[in-house]
Coordinates of C-alpha atoms and ligand atoms in Angstrom, one line a residue:
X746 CA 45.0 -6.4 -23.0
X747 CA 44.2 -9.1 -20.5
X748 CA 44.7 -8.8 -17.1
X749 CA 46.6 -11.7 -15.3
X750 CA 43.8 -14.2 -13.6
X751 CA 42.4 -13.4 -10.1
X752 CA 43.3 -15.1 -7.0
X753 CA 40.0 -17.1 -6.0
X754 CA 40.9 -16.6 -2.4
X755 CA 39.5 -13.0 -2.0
X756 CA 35.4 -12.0 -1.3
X757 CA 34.2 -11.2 -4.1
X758 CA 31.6 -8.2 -3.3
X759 CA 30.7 -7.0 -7.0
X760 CA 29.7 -9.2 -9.9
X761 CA 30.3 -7.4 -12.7
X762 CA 26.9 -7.2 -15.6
X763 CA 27.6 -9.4 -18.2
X764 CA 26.1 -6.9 -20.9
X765 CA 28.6 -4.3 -19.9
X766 CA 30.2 -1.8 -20.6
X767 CA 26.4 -0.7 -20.5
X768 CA 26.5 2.6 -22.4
X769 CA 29.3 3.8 -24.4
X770 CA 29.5 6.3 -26.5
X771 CA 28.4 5.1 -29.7
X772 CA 24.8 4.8 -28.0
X773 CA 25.3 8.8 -27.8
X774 CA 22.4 10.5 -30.0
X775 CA 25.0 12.9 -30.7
X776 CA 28.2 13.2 -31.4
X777 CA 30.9 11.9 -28.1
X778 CA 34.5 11.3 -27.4
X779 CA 33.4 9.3 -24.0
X780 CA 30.5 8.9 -21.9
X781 CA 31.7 8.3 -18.0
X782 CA 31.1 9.3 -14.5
X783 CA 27.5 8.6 -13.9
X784 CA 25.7 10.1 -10.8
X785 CA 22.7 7.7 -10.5
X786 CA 19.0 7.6 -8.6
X787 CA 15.9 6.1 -9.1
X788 CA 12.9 8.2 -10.0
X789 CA 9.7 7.7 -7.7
X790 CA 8.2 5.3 -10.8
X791 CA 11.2 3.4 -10.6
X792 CA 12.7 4.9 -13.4
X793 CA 16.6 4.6 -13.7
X794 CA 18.3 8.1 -14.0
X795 CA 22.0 8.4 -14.8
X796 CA 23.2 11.7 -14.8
X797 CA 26.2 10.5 -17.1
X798 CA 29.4 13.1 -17.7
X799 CA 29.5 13.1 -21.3
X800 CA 33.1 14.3 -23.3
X801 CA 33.2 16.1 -26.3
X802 CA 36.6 16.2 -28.9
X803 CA 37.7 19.4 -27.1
X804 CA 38.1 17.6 -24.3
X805 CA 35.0 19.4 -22.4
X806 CA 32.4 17.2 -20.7
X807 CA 28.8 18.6 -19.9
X808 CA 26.3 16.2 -18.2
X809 CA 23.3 14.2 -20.1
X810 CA 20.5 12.5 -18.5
X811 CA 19.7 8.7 -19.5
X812 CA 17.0 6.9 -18.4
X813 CA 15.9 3.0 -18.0
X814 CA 12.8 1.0 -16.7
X815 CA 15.1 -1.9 -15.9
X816 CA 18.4 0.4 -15.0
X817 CA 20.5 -1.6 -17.7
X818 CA 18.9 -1.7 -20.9
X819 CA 16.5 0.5 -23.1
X820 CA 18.1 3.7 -22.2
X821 CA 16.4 6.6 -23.7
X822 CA 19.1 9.3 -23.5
X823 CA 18.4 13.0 -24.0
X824 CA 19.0 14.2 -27.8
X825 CA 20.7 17.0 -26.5
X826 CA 23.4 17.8 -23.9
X827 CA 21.2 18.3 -20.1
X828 CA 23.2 20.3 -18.3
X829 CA 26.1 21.4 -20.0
X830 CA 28.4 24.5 -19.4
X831 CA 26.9 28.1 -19.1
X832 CA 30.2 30.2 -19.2
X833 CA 28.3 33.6 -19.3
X834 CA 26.9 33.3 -15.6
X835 CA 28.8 30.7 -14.5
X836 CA 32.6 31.2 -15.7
X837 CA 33.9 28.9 -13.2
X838 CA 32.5 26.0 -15.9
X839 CA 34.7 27.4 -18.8
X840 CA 36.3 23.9 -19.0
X841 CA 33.1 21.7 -18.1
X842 CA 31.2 20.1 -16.0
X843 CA 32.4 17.2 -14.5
X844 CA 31.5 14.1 -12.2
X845 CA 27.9 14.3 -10.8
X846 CA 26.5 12.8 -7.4
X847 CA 23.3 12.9 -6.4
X848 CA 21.3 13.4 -3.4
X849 CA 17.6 13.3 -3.3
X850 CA 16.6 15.5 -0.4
X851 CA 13.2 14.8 1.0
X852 CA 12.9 18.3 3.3
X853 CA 13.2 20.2 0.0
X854 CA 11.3 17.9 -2.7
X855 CA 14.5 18.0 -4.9
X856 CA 17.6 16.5 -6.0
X857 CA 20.9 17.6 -5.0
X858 CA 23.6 17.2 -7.6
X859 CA 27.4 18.1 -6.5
X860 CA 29.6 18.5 -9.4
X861 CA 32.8 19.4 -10.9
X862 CA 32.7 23.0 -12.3
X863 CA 36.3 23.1 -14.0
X864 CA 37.2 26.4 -14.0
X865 CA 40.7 28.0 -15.0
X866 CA 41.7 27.6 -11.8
X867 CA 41.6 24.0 -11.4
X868 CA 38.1 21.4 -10.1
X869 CA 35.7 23.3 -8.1
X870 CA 32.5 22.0 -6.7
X871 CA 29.2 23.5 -7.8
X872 CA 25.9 22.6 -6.3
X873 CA 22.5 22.5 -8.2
X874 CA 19.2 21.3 -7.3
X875 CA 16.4 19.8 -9.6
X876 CA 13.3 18.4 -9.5
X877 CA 13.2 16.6 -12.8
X878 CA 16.3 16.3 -14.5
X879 CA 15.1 18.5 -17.1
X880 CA 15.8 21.7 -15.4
X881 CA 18.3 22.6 -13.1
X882 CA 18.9 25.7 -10.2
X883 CA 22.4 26.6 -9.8
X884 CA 23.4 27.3 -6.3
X885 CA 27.0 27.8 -7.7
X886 CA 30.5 27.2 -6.2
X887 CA 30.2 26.1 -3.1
X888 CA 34.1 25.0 -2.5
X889 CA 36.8 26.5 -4.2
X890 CA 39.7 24.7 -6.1
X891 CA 41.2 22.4 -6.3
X892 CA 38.5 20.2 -4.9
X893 CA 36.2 17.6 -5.9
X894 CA 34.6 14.1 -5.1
X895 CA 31.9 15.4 -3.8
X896 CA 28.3 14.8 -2.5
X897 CA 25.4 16.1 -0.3
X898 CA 24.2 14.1 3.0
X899 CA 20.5 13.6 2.4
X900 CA 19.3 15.2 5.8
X901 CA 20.8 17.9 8.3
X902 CA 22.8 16.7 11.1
X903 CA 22.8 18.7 13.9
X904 CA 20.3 21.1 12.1
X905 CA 23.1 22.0 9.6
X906 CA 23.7 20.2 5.9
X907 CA 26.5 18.4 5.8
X908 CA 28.9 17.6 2.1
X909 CA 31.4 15.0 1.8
X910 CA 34.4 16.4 -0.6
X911 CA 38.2 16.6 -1.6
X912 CA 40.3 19.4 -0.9
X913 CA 44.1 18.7 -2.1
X914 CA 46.0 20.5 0.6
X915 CA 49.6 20.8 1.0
X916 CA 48.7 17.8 3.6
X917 CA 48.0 15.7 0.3
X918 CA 44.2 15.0 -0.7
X919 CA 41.9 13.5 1.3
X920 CA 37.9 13.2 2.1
X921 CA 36.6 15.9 4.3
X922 CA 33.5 17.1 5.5
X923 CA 32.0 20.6 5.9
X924 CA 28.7 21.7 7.0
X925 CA 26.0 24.6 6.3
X926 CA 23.2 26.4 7.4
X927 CA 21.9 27.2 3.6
X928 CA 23.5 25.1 1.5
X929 CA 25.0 28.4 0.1
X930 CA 27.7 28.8 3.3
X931 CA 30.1 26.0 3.7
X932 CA 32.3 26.1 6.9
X933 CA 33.5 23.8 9.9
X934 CA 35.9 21.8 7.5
X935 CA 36.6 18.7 8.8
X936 CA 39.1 15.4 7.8
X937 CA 37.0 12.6 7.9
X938 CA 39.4 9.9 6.3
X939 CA 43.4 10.5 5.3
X940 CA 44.6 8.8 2.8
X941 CA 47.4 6.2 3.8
X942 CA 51.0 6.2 2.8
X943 CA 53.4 4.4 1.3
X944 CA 52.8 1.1 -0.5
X945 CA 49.1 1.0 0.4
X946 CA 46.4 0.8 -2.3
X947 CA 45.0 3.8 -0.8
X948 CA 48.3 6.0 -0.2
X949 CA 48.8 9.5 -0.9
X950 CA 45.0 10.4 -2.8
X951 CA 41.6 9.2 -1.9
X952 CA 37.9 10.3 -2.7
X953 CA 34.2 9.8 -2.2
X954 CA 33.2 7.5 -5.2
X955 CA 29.1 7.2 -4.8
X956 CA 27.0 9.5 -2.1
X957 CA 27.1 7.7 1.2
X958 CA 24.8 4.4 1.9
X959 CA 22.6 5.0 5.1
X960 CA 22.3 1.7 7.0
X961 CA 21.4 0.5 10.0
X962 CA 24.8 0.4 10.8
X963 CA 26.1 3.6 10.0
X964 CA 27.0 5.6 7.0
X965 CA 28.5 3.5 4.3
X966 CA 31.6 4.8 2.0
X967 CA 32.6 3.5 -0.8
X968 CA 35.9 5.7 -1.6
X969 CA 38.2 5.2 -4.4
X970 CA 42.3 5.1 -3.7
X971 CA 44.9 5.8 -6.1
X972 CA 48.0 3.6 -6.3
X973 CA 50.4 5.6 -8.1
X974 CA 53.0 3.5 -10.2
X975 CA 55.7 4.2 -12.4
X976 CA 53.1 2.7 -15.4
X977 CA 49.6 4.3 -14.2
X978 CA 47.8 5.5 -11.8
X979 CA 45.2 2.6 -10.2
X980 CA 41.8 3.6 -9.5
X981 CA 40.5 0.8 -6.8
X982 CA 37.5 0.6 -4.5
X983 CA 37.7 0.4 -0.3
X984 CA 35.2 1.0 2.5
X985 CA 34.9 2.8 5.5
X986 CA 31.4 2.9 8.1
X987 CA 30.6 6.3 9.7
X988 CA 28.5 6.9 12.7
X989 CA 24.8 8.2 11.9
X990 CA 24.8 11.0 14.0
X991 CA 28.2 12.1 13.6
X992 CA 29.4 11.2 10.3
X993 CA 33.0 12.6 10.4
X994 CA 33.2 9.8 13.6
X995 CA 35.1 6.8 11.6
X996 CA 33.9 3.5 12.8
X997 CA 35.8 1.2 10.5
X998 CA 38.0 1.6 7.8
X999 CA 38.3 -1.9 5.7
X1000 CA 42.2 -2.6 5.5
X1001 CA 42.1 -4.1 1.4
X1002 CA 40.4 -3.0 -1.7
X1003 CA 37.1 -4.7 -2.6
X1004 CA 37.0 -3.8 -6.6
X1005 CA 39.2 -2.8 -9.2
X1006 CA 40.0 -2.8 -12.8
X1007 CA 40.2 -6.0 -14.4
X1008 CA 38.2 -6.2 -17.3
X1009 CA 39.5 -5.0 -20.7
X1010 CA 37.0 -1.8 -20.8
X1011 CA 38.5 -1.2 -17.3
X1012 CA 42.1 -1.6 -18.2
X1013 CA 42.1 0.2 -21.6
X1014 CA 40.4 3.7 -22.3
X1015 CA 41.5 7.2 -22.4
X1016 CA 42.6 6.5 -18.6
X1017 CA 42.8 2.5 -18.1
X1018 CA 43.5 1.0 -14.9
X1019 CA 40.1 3.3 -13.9
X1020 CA 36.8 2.4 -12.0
X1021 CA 35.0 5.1 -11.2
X1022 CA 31.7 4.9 -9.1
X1023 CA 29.6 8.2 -8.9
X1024 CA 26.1 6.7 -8.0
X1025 CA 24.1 3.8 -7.3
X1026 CA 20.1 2.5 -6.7
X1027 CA 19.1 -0.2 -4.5
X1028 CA 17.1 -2.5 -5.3
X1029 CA 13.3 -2.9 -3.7
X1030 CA 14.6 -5.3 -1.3
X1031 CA 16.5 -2.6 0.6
X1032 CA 19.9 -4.4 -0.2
X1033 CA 21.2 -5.1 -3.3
X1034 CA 23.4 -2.4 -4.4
X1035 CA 23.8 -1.0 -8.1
X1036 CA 26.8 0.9 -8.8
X1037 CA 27.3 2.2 -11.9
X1038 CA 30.9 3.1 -12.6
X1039 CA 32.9 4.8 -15.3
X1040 CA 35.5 2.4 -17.0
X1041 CA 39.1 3.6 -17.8
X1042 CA 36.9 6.7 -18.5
X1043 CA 35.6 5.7 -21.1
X1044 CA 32.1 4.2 -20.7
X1045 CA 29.7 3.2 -18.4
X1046 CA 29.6 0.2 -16.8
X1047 CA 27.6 -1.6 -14.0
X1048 CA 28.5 -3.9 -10.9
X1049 CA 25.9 -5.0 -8.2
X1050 CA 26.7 -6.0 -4.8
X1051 CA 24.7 -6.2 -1.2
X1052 CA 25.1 -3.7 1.4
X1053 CA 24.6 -6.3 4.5
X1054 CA 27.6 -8.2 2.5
X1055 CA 29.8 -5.3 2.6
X1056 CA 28.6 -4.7 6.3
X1057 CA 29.9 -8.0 7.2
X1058 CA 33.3 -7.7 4.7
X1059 CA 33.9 -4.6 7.1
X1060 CA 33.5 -6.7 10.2
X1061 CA 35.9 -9.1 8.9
X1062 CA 38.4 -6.7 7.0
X1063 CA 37.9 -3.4 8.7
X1064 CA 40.3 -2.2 11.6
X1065 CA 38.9 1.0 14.5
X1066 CA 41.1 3.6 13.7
X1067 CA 41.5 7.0 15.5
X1068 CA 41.1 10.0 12.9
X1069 CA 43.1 13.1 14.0
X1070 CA 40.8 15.7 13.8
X1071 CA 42.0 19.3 11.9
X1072 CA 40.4 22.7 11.0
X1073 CA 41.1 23.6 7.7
Ligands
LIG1297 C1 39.7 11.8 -11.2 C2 38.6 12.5 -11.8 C3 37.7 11.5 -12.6 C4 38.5 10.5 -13.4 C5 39.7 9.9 -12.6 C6 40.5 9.0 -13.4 O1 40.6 12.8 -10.7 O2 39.1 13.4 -12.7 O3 36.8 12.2 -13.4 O4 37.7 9.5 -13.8 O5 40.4 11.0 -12.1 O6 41.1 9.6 -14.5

């Protein structure tokens, strides 16, 4: 399948990796039906880490940990699953774990990793922290389904922690924000962006893709919107900027997407017409963004772009808006 050509009118704020899709699952050491969904960070050493969902025949996906000096070659990935599904304690995970974002929190020396535990009541979110990768504390289910698409703020705000997510309400599904004193106890629910309606790109369903970008500006957002055809459902890229003290205050919301599926490894998969951002690094000089996305949710694939750039797309592309705030 090829996709009609491009416009050469638009910004263009990714460039794709030539190499990619960068992992599949024929790099698995073990036997995969897809590798997708990475949450990403970079080690202290400079180490690439992708926490990469990983699907097995039964259609259950458990989480394995790939590594790179580079961050797009010479992955070593772990011979075994990482973190996969432990039904006994945790039956909330009886169909997987699921989509992984990660948080490196200074104030506890660990990683925060927000995740889909699928249980059979629909998407949760489970936390865990980790130092390493190699082992992992379970905090548990910290929001109940349905909800997903979500990730930890790096710091308290306001002395509380603060986690991005997606409820779906009878109000549709869009990103909200609660906060906590423990990281255990999740309250103050918050909207912080609605999906649109209608023929937009971003109507009805939206979601965090990576963890927020701090920047001088703001908090950065890259979220995915779902256009929902009679063919297939179109996962696309947009941004929004968030004030840095008060991150459910929307500052700008850009009007258009900024990156969709094109590519034939986008297009065609078990879900084509999917990109699917769960984490990023940036690069040493402060700027130049690596996202690592899942492809029609199938592989894993790799796009890099500049966070002044998107800063500046916003300015151009990006409209105030008013939020109407609502308690859940
Ligand atoms: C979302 C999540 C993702 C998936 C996407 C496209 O709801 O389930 O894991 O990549 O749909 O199928």
């Amino acid at each position: 399948m090829v996709a009609p050509p491009l416009s050469p009118h638009h910004e263009i704020l990714f460039r794709r990796h030539t190499g990619n899709p960068i992992l599949t699952a024929a790099d698995w050491p073990y036997a995969a039906n897809t590798v997708l969904n990475p949450g990403a960070t970079k080690l202290a050493d400079g180490t690439t880490v992708l926490l990469c969902r990983v699907e097995d025949r039964r259609g259950h996906s458990h989480l394995s940990v790939a590594r790179s000096k580079d961050g797009v070659s010479d992955w070593e990935i772990d011979p075994e699953p990482t973190f996969a599904a432990d039904i006994d304690r945790h039956p909330e995970e009886i169909w997987g774990l699921e989509d992984p974002r990660i948080t490196f929190v200074e104030e506890l020396g660990q990683y925060a990793v927000a995740y889909t535990s699928y249980s059979s009541g629909g998407p949760g979110v489970s936390l865990a922290l980790t130092e390493d990768f190699r082992s992992f504390e379970r905090l548990g289910v910290v929001m109940q389904p349905d909800d997903k698409d979500a990730a930890l703020l790096p710091y308290r705000i306001g002395g509380r922690w603060a986690m991005i997510h997606r409820p779906i309400t009878t109000r549709g599904a869009h990103i909200w924000i609660s906060y906590s004193p423990d990281l255990r106890h999740w309250g103050d629910h918050r909207i912080m962006l609605e999906a649109r309606a209608g023929a937009w790109w971003d109507a009805r369903k939206i979601g965090l893709s990576p963890p927020l970008i701090e920047t001088d500006r703001g908090w950065l957002m890259i979220y995915h919107g779902v256009r929902e055809t009679c063919d297939a459902s179109i996962y696309r890229l947009g941004l929004a900027l968030f004030d840095r003290e008060n991150p459910e205050q929307l500052i700008r919301r850009g009007d258009r997407w900024i990156f969709g599926p094109h590519e034939q490894y986008e297009l065609v998969g078990d879900v084509g017409n999917v990109v699917f951002p769960c984490g990023y690094t940036i690069a040493d000089d402060g700027d130049t963004l690596n996202l690592y996305y899942g492809a029609a949710d199938s592989t894993i694939a790799l796009a890099t772009g500049s966070v002044q750039a998107m800063l500046g797309w916003l300015d151009r592309y990006g409209q105030l808006e008013c939020v109407t705030r609502r308690a859940a």
